[in-house]
GROMACS .gro file of C-alpha atoms in nm:
model
  457
    1MET     CA    1  -1.647   3.684   0.055
    2THR     CA    2  -1.281   3.747  -0.006
    3ASP     CA    3  -0.989   3.766   0.229
    4VAL     CA    4  -0.922   4.120   0.347
    5GLN     CA    5  -0.553   4.196   0.303
    6GLY     CA    6  -0.435   4.493   0.504
    7PRO     CA    7  -0.108   4.657   0.406
    8PRO     CA    8   0.084   4.532   0.711
    9ARG     CA    9   0.034   4.174   0.597
   10HIS     CA   10   0.220   4.254   0.273
   11ASP     CA   11   0.511   4.433   0.437
   12ALA     CA   12   0.792   4.175   0.423
   13ARG     CA   13   0.997   4.362   0.682
   14ILE     CA   14   0.715   4.358   0.936
   15VAL     CA   15   0.635   3.993   0.865
   16ARG     CA   16   0.997   3.891   0.921
   17LYS     CA   17   1.024   4.100   1.238
   18VAL     CA   18   0.710   3.945   1.386
   19ALA     CA   19   0.822   3.594   1.289
   20LEU     CA   20   1.162   3.649   1.450
   21ALA     CA   21   1.004   3.789   1.767
   22SER     CA   22   0.772   3.486   1.782
   23ALA     CA   23   1.063   3.247   1.743
   24ILE     CA   24   1.276   3.418   2.008
   25GLY     CA   25   0.988   3.440   2.254
   26THR     CA   26   0.892   3.074   2.219
   27THR     CA   27   1.259   2.974   2.243
   28VAL     CA   28   1.284   3.146   2.580
   29GLU     CA   29   0.966   2.986   2.711
   30TRP     CA   30   1.049   2.640   2.583
   31TYR     CA   31   1.399   2.667   2.728
   32ASP     CA   32   1.233   2.719   3.066
   33TYR     CA   33   1.002   2.424   3.010
   34PHE     CA   34   1.270   2.184   2.889
   35ALA     CA   35   1.509   2.284   3.165
   36TYR     CA   36   1.242   2.154   3.401
   37ALA     CA   37   1.204   1.841   3.189
   38ALA     CA   38   1.579   1.769   3.198
   39ALA     CA   39   1.599   1.831   3.573
   40THR     CA   40   1.298   1.603   3.626
   41ALA     CA   41   1.475   1.321   3.448
   42LEU     CA   42   1.810   1.381   3.617
   43VAL     CA   43   1.776   1.517   3.973
   44PHE     CA   44   1.428   1.612   4.095
   45GLY     CA   45   1.347   1.261   4.220
   46PRO     CA   46   1.626   1.234   4.478
   47LEU     CA   47   1.622   1.605   4.566
   48PHE     CA   48   1.250   1.659   4.624
   49PHE     CA   49   1.114   1.306   4.683
   50PRO     CA   50   1.398   1.121   4.859
   51GLN     CA   51   1.163   0.960   5.111
   52LEU     CA   52   1.008   0.754   4.829
   53GLY     CA   53   1.335   0.623   4.689
   54GLY     CA   54   1.430   0.472   4.351
   55ALA     CA   55   1.166   0.438   4.080
   56ALA     CA   56   0.894   0.580   4.307
   57ALA     CA   57   1.087   0.905   4.348
   58THR     CA   58   1.137   0.929   3.971
   59PHE     CA   59   0.768   0.862   3.915
   60ALA     CA   60   0.670   1.134   4.165
   61ALA     CA   61   0.898   1.381   3.989
   62PHE     CA   62   0.730   1.297   3.658
   63VAL     CA   63   0.390   1.356   3.821
   64THR     CA   64   0.490   1.717   3.897
   65PHE     CA   65   0.607   1.738   3.538
   66ALA     CA   66   0.262   1.619   3.427
   67MET     CA   67   0.081   1.870   3.648
   68GLY     CA   68   0.230   2.150   3.442
   69TYR     CA   69   0.037   2.003   3.150
   70LEU     CA   70  -0.291   1.950   3.335
   71ILE     CA   71  -0.315   2.319   3.417
   72ARG     CA   72  -0.254   2.424   3.058
   73PRO     CA   73  -0.612   2.396   2.922
   74LEU     CA   74  -0.725   2.631   3.198
   75GLY     CA   75  -0.441   2.869   3.117
   76GLY     CA   76  -0.522   2.836   2.747
   77VAL     CA   77  -0.885   2.930   2.807
   78VAL     CA   78  -0.793   3.232   3.021
   79PHE     CA   79  -0.524   3.358   2.785
   80GLY     CA   80  -0.739   3.276   2.483
   81HIS     CA   81  -1.035   3.470   2.622
   82LEU     CA   82  -0.820   3.775   2.693
   83GLY     CA   83  -0.631   3.740   2.363
   84ASP     CA   84  -0.957   3.737   2.166
   85ARG     CA   85  -1.089   4.029   2.369
   86ILE     CA   86  -0.793   4.268   2.407
   87GLY     CA   87  -0.531   4.145   2.160
   88ARG     CA   88  -0.250   3.897   2.096
   89LYS     CA   89   0.052   4.111   2.178
   90SER     CA   90  -0.020   4.208   2.539
   91LEU     CA   91  -0.094   3.849   2.640
   92LEU     CA   92   0.238   3.735   2.498
   93VAL     CA   93   0.417   3.979   2.727
   94VAL     CA   94   0.230   3.843   3.031
   95SER     CA   95   0.302   3.481   2.938
   96LEU     CA   96   0.674   3.548   2.903
   97LEU     CA   97   0.688   3.718   3.243
   98LEU     CA   98   0.503   3.436   3.417
   99THR     CA   99   0.720   3.160   3.277
  100GLY     CA  100   1.049   3.344   3.319
  101LEU     CA  101   0.989   3.441   3.682
  102ALA     CA  102   0.863   3.094   3.777
  103THR     CA  103   1.169   2.931   3.619
  104PHE     CA  104   1.405   3.166   3.802
  105ALA     CA  105   1.228   3.090   4.131
  106ILE     CA  106   1.273   2.714   4.081
  107GLY     CA  107   1.648   2.776   4.085
  108LEU     CA  108   1.611   2.926   4.434
  109LEU     CA  109   1.398   2.647   4.584
  110PRO     CA  110   1.509   2.470   4.901
  111THR     CA  111   1.515   2.091   4.869
  112TYR     CA  112   1.346   1.824   5.081
  113ALA     CA  113   1.657   1.795   5.297
  114VAL     CA  114   1.615   2.161   5.399
  115VAL     CA  115   1.240   2.219   5.439
  116GLY     CA  116   1.092   1.870   5.418
  117PRO     CA  117   0.747   1.820   5.259
  118ALA     CA  118   0.721   2.191   5.174
  119ALA     CA  119   0.985   2.146   4.904
  120PRO     CA  120   0.779   1.932   4.663
  121VAL     CA  121   0.475   2.153   4.728
  122LEU     CA  122   0.667   2.466   4.628
  123LEU     CA  123   0.808   2.286   4.325
  124LEU     CA  124   0.456   2.191   4.217
  125VAL     CA  125   0.327   2.547   4.258
  126LEU     CA  126   0.603   2.688   4.038
  127ARG     CA  127   0.551   2.413   3.784
  128LEU     CA  128   0.183   2.509   3.763
  129ILE     CA  129   0.276   2.874   3.705
  130GLN     CA  130   0.513   2.760   3.429
  131GLY     CA  131   0.228   2.564   3.272
  132VAL     CA  132  -0.007   2.862   3.277
  133GLY     CA  133   0.257   3.084   3.116
  134VAL     CA  134   0.340   2.840   2.838
  135SER     CA  135  -0.030   2.774   2.773
  136GLY     CA  136  -0.077   3.138   2.678
  137GLU     CA  137   0.249   3.163   2.487
  138TRP     CA  138   0.199   2.911   2.210
  139GLY     CA  139  -0.137   3.027   2.077
  140GLY     CA  140  -0.046   3.395   2.079
  141ALA     CA  141   0.293   3.346   1.914
  142VAL     CA  142   0.140   3.129   1.643
  143LEU     CA  143  -0.134   3.379   1.566
  144MET     CA  144   0.103   3.673   1.552
  145ALA     CA  145   0.315   3.490   1.295
  146VAL     CA  146   0.033   3.339   1.088
  147GLU     CA  147  -0.199   3.641   1.089
  148HIS     CA  148   0.081   3.870   0.966
  149ALA     CA  149   0.190   3.629   0.692
  150PRO     CA  150   0.088   3.636   0.324
  151ASP     CA  151  -0.159   3.358   0.247
  152ARG     CA  152   0.077   3.154   0.030
  153LYS     CA  153   0.342   3.146   0.303
  154ARG     CA  154   0.128   3.084   0.609
  155GLY     CA  155   0.278   2.744   0.669
  156PHE     CA  156   0.636   2.870   0.649
  157TYR     CA  157   0.588   3.169   0.877
  158GLY     CA  158   0.365   2.968   1.109
  159SER     CA  159   0.662   2.740   1.168
  160TRP     CA  160   0.875   3.014   1.322
  161PRO     CA  161   0.715   2.985   1.667
  162GLN     CA  162   0.752   2.608   1.630
  163ILE     CA  163   1.127   2.650   1.586
  164GLY     CA  164   1.130   2.766   1.947
  165VAL     CA  165   1.088   2.403   2.054
  166PRO     CA  166   1.413   2.260   1.913
  167ALA     CA  167   1.590   2.586   1.994
  168GLY     CA  168   1.470   2.563   2.354
  169ILE     CA  169   1.576   2.198   2.367
  170ILE     CA  170   1.921   2.285   2.237
  171LEU     CA  171   1.973   2.567   2.485
  172ALA     CA  172   1.840   2.372   2.786
  173ASN     CA  173   2.033   2.055   2.712
  174LEU     CA  174   2.348   2.245   2.616
  175VAL     CA  175   2.345   2.420   2.951
  176PHE     CA  176   2.287   2.092   3.136
  177LEU     CA  177   2.557   1.922   2.929
  178ILE     CA  178   2.814   2.190   3.013
  179ILE     CA  179   2.727   2.180   3.380
  180THR     CA  180   2.723   1.801   3.414
  181THR     CA  181   3.056   1.781   3.232
  182ALA     CA  182   3.223   2.056   3.433
  183LEU     CA  183   3.100   1.946   3.775
  184SER     CA  184   3.126   1.622   3.968
  185PRO     CA  185   2.800   1.429   4.025
  186ALA     CA  186   2.800   1.546   4.387
  187GLN     CA  187   2.844   1.912   4.289
  188PHE     CA  188   2.572   1.888   4.026
  189LEU     CA  189   2.331   1.732   4.275
  190SER     CA  190   2.425   1.987   4.541
  191TRP     CA  191   2.399   2.315   4.350
  192GLY     CA  192   2.482   2.277   3.980
  193TRP     CA  193   2.125   2.186   3.880
  194ARG     CA  194   2.013   2.535   3.987
  195VAL     CA  195   2.224   2.719   3.730
  196PRO     CA  196   2.003   2.650   3.422
  197PHE     CA  197   1.704   2.794   3.607
  198LEU     CA  198   1.877   3.099   3.744
  199ILE     CA  199   2.031   3.208   3.413
  200ALA     CA  200   1.689   3.185   3.245
  201ILE     CA  201   1.615   3.537   3.363
  202VAL     CA  202   1.860   3.680   3.106
  203PRO     CA  203   1.701   3.543   2.784
  204ALA     CA  204   1.358   3.619   2.932
  205ALA     CA  205   1.454   3.987   2.961
  206VAL     CA  206   1.584   3.988   2.602
  207GLY     CA  207   1.267   3.821   2.475
  208LEU     CA  208   1.051   4.070   2.662
  209PHE     CA  209   1.236   4.364   2.506
  210ILE     CA  210   1.188   4.225   2.155
  211ARG     CA  211   0.826   4.131   2.209
  212LEU     CA  212   0.730   4.480   2.324
  213ARG     CA  213   0.849   4.622   1.991
  214VAL     CA  214   0.627   4.423   1.752
  215ALA     CA  215   0.294   4.535   1.606
  216GLU     CA  216  -0.043   4.388   1.698
  217SER     CA  217  -0.195   4.127   1.464
  218PRO     CA  218  -0.367   4.296   1.167
  219VAL     CA  219  -0.641   4.033   1.173
  220PHE     CA  220  -0.729   4.110   1.535
  221THR     CA  221  -0.710   4.483   1.455
  222GLU     CA  222  -0.967   4.428   1.181
  223VAL     CA  223  -1.198   4.238   1.417
  224LYS     CA  224  -1.169   4.515   1.674
  225GLN     CA  225  -1.232   4.792   1.421
  226ALA     CA  226  -1.535   4.604   1.288
  227ARG     CA  227  -1.664   4.575   1.645
  228THR     CA  228  -1.712   4.200   1.611
  229VAL     CA  229  -1.503   4.106   1.915
  230SER     CA  230  -1.662   3.804   2.082
  231PRO     CA  231  -1.797   3.865   2.435
  232THR     CA  232  -1.756   3.497   2.533
  233PRO     CA  233  -1.498   3.327   2.305
  234ILE     CA  234  -1.490   2.997   2.496
  235LEU     CA  235  -1.867   2.952   2.469
  236GLU     CA  236  -1.858   3.024   2.096
  237VAL     CA  237  -1.575   2.778   2.046
  238LEU     CA  238  -1.754   2.502   2.236
  239ARG     CA  239  -2.081   2.574   2.055
  240SER     CA  240  -1.963   2.623   1.697
  241TYR     CA  241  -1.619   2.461   1.678
  242TRP     CA  242  -1.643   2.158   1.907
  243LYS     CA  243  -1.556   1.916   1.623
  244GLN     CA  244  -1.244   2.112   1.541
  245VAL     CA  245  -1.139   2.110   1.907
  246ILE     CA  246  -1.183   1.734   1.941
  247LEU     CA  247  -1.017   1.644   1.613
  248GLY     CA  248  -0.737   1.898   1.652
  249SER     CA  249  -0.656   1.777   2.003
  250LEU     CA  250  -0.641   1.416   1.891
  251ALA     CA  251  -0.431   1.511   1.589
  252ALA     CA  252  -0.176   1.685   1.812
  253ALA     CA  253  -0.150   1.409   2.071
  254ALA     CA  254   0.090   1.170   1.895
  255ASN     CA  255   0.337   1.438   1.795
  256ILE     CA  256   0.355   1.569   2.150
  257ALA     CA  257   0.382   1.217   2.296
  258VAL     CA  258   0.680   1.129   2.079
  259GLY     CA  259   0.848   1.461   2.150
  260TYR     CA  260   0.847   1.406   2.523
  261LEU     CA  261   0.928   1.039   2.487
  262ILE     CA  262   1.259   1.143   2.333
  263LEU     CA  263   1.326   1.454   2.535
  264THR     CA  264   1.219   1.349   2.883
  265TYR     CA  265   1.168   0.976   2.917
  266GLY     CA  266   1.458   0.909   2.679
  267LEU     CA  267   1.699   1.070   2.925
  268THR     CA  268   1.569   0.855   3.210
  269TYR     CA  269   1.564   0.535   3.004
  270GLY     CA  270   1.915   0.595   2.873
  271THR     CA  271   2.071   0.679   3.210
  272ALA     CA  272   1.870   0.469   3.457
  273VAL     CA  273   1.788   0.159   3.247
  274LEU     CA  274   2.066   0.138   2.989
  275LYS     CA  275   2.326   0.291   3.225
  276LEU     CA  276   2.457   0.541   2.970
  277SER     CA  277   2.620   0.854   3.109
  278ARG     CA  278   2.430   1.181   3.144
  279PRO     CA  279   2.668   1.371   2.911
  280VAL     CA  280   2.621   1.107   2.640
  281MET     CA  281   2.240   1.118   2.660
  282LEU     CA  282   2.229   1.498   2.674
  283SER     CA  283   2.461   1.514   2.372
  284LEU     CA  284   2.235   1.281   2.174
  285VAL     CA  285   1.927   1.489   2.254
  286LEU     CA  286   2.117   1.805   2.164
  287ILE     CA  287   2.227   1.674   1.823
  288THR     CA  288   1.879   1.536   1.754
  289ALA     CA  289   1.720   1.874   1.822
  290ALA     CA  290   1.969   2.054   1.597
  291VAL     CA  291   1.932   1.815   1.303
  292GLY     CA  292   1.562   1.744   1.344
  293GLY     CA  293   1.480   2.109   1.400
  294ALA     CA  294   1.580   2.190   1.044
  295GLY     CA  295   1.283   1.980   0.937
  296ILE     CA  296   1.029   2.222   1.087
  297PRO     CA  297   1.060   2.505   0.830
  298PHE     CA  298   1.113   2.249   0.551
  299PHE     CA  299   0.797   2.052   0.621
  300SER     CA  300   0.600   2.369   0.690
  301ALA     CA  301   0.704   2.531   0.361
  302LEU     CA  302   0.621   2.202   0.188
  303SER     CA  303   0.271   2.221   0.334
  304ASP     CA  304   0.225   2.553   0.152
  305ARG     CA  305   0.285   2.369  -0.174
  306VAL     CA  306   0.125   2.026  -0.134
  307GLY     CA  307  -0.122   2.086   0.150
  308ARG     CA  308  -0.110   2.061   0.528
  309ARG     CA  309  -0.289   1.729   0.556
  310LYS     CA  310  -0.053   1.534   0.328
  311VAL     CA  311   0.254   1.647   0.518
  312PHE     CA  312   0.095   1.589   0.858
  313LEU     CA  313  -0.024   1.238   0.770
  314THR     CA  314   0.319   1.145   0.639
  315GLY     CA  315   0.466   1.234   0.976
  316ALA     CA  316   0.203   1.042   1.175
  317ILE     CA  317   0.249   0.727   0.967
  318GLY     CA  318   0.625   0.768   0.988
  319GLN     CA  319   0.608   0.770   1.368
  320ALA     CA  320   0.405   0.449   1.371
  321VAL     CA  321   0.639   0.273   1.128
  322TRP     CA  322   0.953   0.375   1.320
  323ALA     CA  323   0.820   0.291   1.668
  324VAL     CA  324   0.968  -0.061   1.685
  325PRO     CA  325   1.305   0.017   1.517
  326PHE     CA  326   1.335   0.314   1.755
  327PHE     CA  327   1.367   0.102   2.068
  328LEU     CA  328   1.555  -0.180   1.896
  329LEU     CA  329   1.826   0.072   1.807
  330PHE     CA  330   1.803   0.243   2.148
  331ASN     CA  331   1.861  -0.089   2.326
  332THR     CA  332   2.191  -0.147   2.145
  333ARG     CA  333   2.348   0.111   2.381
  334THR     CA  334   2.550   0.229   2.081
  335PRO     CA  335   2.544   0.611   2.068
  336LEU     CA  336   2.547   0.636   1.687
  337LEU     CA  337   2.257   0.391   1.652
  338ILE     CA  338   2.064   0.569   1.926
  339LEU     CA  339   2.125   0.897   1.744
  340LEU     CA  340   1.986   0.743   1.424
  341ALA     CA  341   1.679   0.625   1.613
  342PHE     CA  342   1.626   0.971   1.761
  343ILE     CA  343   1.676   1.171   1.441
  344VAL     CA  344   1.442   0.963   1.224
  345MET     CA  345   1.170   0.971   1.487
  346GLN     CA  346   1.219   1.343   1.542
  347LEU     CA  347   1.191   1.418   1.170
  348ALA     CA  348   0.864   1.224   1.151
  349SER     CA  349   0.741   1.413   1.456
  350TYR     CA  350   0.836   1.751   1.310
  351ALA     CA  351   0.656   1.672   0.985
  352MET     CA  352   0.348   1.688   1.206
  353TYR     CA  353   0.459   1.967   1.436
  354GLY     CA  354   0.575   2.212   1.168
  355PRO     CA  355   0.242   2.269   0.989
  356MET     CA  356   0.030   2.199   1.297
  357ALA     CA  357   0.037   2.561   1.414
  358THR     CA  358  -0.098   2.690   1.084
  359ILE     CA  359  -0.357   2.411   1.065
  360PHE     CA  360  -0.499   2.514   1.400
  361ALA     CA  361  -0.507   2.881   1.303
  362GLU     CA  362  -0.690   2.799   0.979
  363ILE     CA  363  -0.972   2.595   1.134
  364PHE     CA  364  -1.103   2.868   1.366
  365GLY     CA  365  -1.270   3.201   1.294
  366ALA     CA  366  -1.077   3.523   1.364
  367ARG     CA  367  -1.293   3.642   1.653
  368VAL     CA  368  -1.237   3.325   1.861
  369ARG     CA  369  -0.910   3.204   1.712
  370TYR     CA  370  -0.683   3.259   2.014
  371THR     CA  371  -0.921   3.061   2.235
  372GLY     CA  372  -0.973   2.786   1.979
  373VAL     CA  373  -0.606   2.740   1.897
  374SER     CA  374  -0.501   2.744   2.264
  375LEU     CA  375  -0.770   2.502   2.377
  376CYS     CA  376  -0.701   2.266   2.087
  377TYR     CA  377  -0.328   2.252   2.148
  378GLN     CA  378  -0.341   2.236   2.529
  379LEU     CA  379  -0.589   1.948   2.527
  380GLY     CA  380  -0.359   1.773   2.281
  381VAL     CA  381  -0.072   1.831   2.522
  382ILE     CA  382  -0.265   1.655   2.800
  383LEU     CA  383  -0.365   1.366   2.575
  384GLY     CA  384  -0.017   1.318   2.435
  385GLY     CA  385   0.238   1.476   2.665
  386ALA     CA  386   0.127   1.500   3.026
  387PHE     CA  387   0.154   1.137   3.121
  388THR     CA  388   0.370   0.992   2.844
  389PRO     CA  389   0.686   0.965   3.061
  390ALA     CA  390   0.483   0.807   3.344
  391ILE     CA  391   0.302   0.574   3.101
  392ALA     CA  392   0.633   0.469   2.947
  393THR     CA  393   0.779   0.403   3.294
  394SER     CA  394   0.475   0.193   3.392
  395LEU     CA  395   0.471  -0.003   3.065
  396LEU     CA  396   0.838  -0.091   3.099
  397ALA     CA  397   0.797  -0.192   3.464
  398SER     CA  398   0.490  -0.410   3.396
  399THR     CA  399   0.605  -0.580   3.075
  400GLY     CA  400   0.981  -0.577   3.108
  401THR     CA  401   1.024  -0.473   2.744
  402ALA     CA  402   1.046  -0.135   2.574
  403LEU     CA  403   0.850  -0.276   2.280
  404SER     CA  404   0.537  -0.219   2.487
  405ILE     CA  405   0.619   0.153   2.460
  406SER     CA  406   0.653   0.105   2.083
  407ALA     CA  407   0.299  -0.035   2.076
  408TYR     CA  408   0.180   0.277   2.258
  409ILE     CA  409   0.349   0.499   1.996
  410VAL     CA  410   0.186   0.304   1.712
  411ALA     CA  411  -0.159   0.330   1.867
  412ILE     CA  412  -0.149   0.702   1.944
  413SER     CA  413   0.006   0.784   1.604
  414LEU     CA  414  -0.276   0.606   1.422
  415VAL     CA  415  -0.536   0.791   1.629
  416SER     CA  416  -0.374   1.123   1.534
  417ALA     CA  417  -0.361   1.025   1.167
  418VAL     CA  418  -0.734   0.948   1.160
  419ALA     CA  419  -0.816   1.278   1.335
  420ALA     CA  420  -0.597   1.479   1.094
  421PHE     CA  421  -0.760   1.312   0.796
  422ALA     CA  422  -1.105   1.402   0.932
  423LEU     CA  423  -1.003   1.768   0.972
  424GLY     CA  424  -0.959   1.797   0.596
  425GLU     CA  425  -0.734   2.040   0.409
  426PRO     CA  426  -0.759   2.388   0.569
  427SER     CA  427  -0.496   2.577   0.369
  428ARG     CA  428  -0.752   2.743   0.139
  429ASN     CA  429  -0.940   2.901   0.430
  430PRO     CA  430  -0.894   3.281   0.459
  431LEU     CA  431  -0.783   3.414   0.797
  432ALA     CA  432  -0.930   3.763   0.772
  433GLY     CA  433  -1.247   3.910   0.628
  434GLU     CA  434  -1.484   3.744   0.872
  435LYS     CA  435  -1.777   3.985   0.905
  436ARG     CA  436  -2.043   3.773   1.070
  437ALA     CA  437  -2.088   3.834   1.438
  438ASP     CA  438  -2.311   3.530   1.488
  439PRO     CA  439  -2.117   3.200   1.478
  440GLU     CA  440  -2.444   3.006   1.469
  441ARG     CA  441  -2.474   3.116   1.107
  442ALA     CA  442  -2.142   2.959   1.016
  443ALA     CA  443  -2.315   2.691   0.811
  444GLU     CA  444  -2.442   2.961   0.577
  445HIS     CA  445  -2.090   3.061   0.476
  446THR     CA  446  -1.968   2.975   0.133
  447ALA     CA  447  -1.702   2.710   0.069
  448GLY     CA  448  -1.435   2.979   0.040
  449GLU     CA  449  -1.488   3.108   0.392
  450HIS     CA  450  -1.301   2.971   0.686
  451THR     CA  451  -1.553   2.913   0.963
  452ARG     CA  452  -1.591   2.546   0.864
  453PRO     CA  453  -1.282   2.375   0.726
  454GLU     CA  454  -1.315   2.122   0.451
  455GLY     CA  455  -1.367   1.777   0.602
  456VAL     CA  456  -1.540   1.898   0.920
  457ARG     CA  457  -1.917   1.911   0.880
   0.00000   0.00000   0.00000
């Protein structure tokens, strides 16, 4: 069976427009998410959990941060089900609205000093809404980009939604940097922290306008026209693709863990433990995102040439190798050496993150792809990202050395490497042309069909 290539997938103008819309949309949503991450590291502890004090307040703030991750598999299943049933585009609009409105509302929240225990409860509720919105965003944006792309450039175009991560980091940290530099610590703690959340409504409106103007995925359109839409995508995924879900989630975990180790825990470690200033740490994260972000399209395009698995494994091994030098350089308190530590680790991380979106799209069949991709990634987020800042805080407190965090990075990176190796090389799998309505017959497909990727049997 051959891949069915509809004309829209060969229209370069449409492909570029969809890729740009995916990148802008994910940038907006990740800005919202990383604004919360930065505020968690900098101010949420004393503002919403002052009764706990010190490290306990910081830990409680990170727990609310983690809860946004724990809700994401549920959001991924819901958005995935609807995305596989009614289409990718409409769900992307809903996800952008949810995240943007929740982020704006966080900027309006009263603190503990004003409403007492209700403040952290309201913060948690809005964080959960953020998590649901982002859980639906990633899978849909990836599929819109990958399913419109020509087969030989899937990796490159699949990286465009991924670029939203460093772009969101840059925007969020740039805003926080400007505010923390312009205001006194007292002003920032009093009202300045609200500004990044309140202004989020503007890029959300721009992203919504752009997203409404793109075409639906041609692969989903084919599934719908063939009347092979799955009635219960989540059940089909769990029945026929459970190996892909497990391996994909484990493969994603290390990349996500390292990302939040730098972006979230790194801010806390640098300011609270090493006593570096907030502007210095925010500047280092900002530069790291700008330099490291260039690696996403590079590594993704490279995966189109040499294979996804080779590039991904290089990144996973790179993370493990750099784990000890990372904290040795960090502990020097020298900004240039810390920047070196951040950039090298971020490049290794993005060698995994760049092609990961396309890998996930290629290991699931078209009729359940939104559900499969979303579930795979969101479970990986829980395994690697939800509790990484809290784990790092606990490891440092119990051992007294950041090298214990290095050991954690090594261990989780090796787990991800093994999982990625077991997934095989999926780049030869066609995305369209799936005619079978019964996923139980997937084993009957020929080697050229995509229901079972090479390496997963």
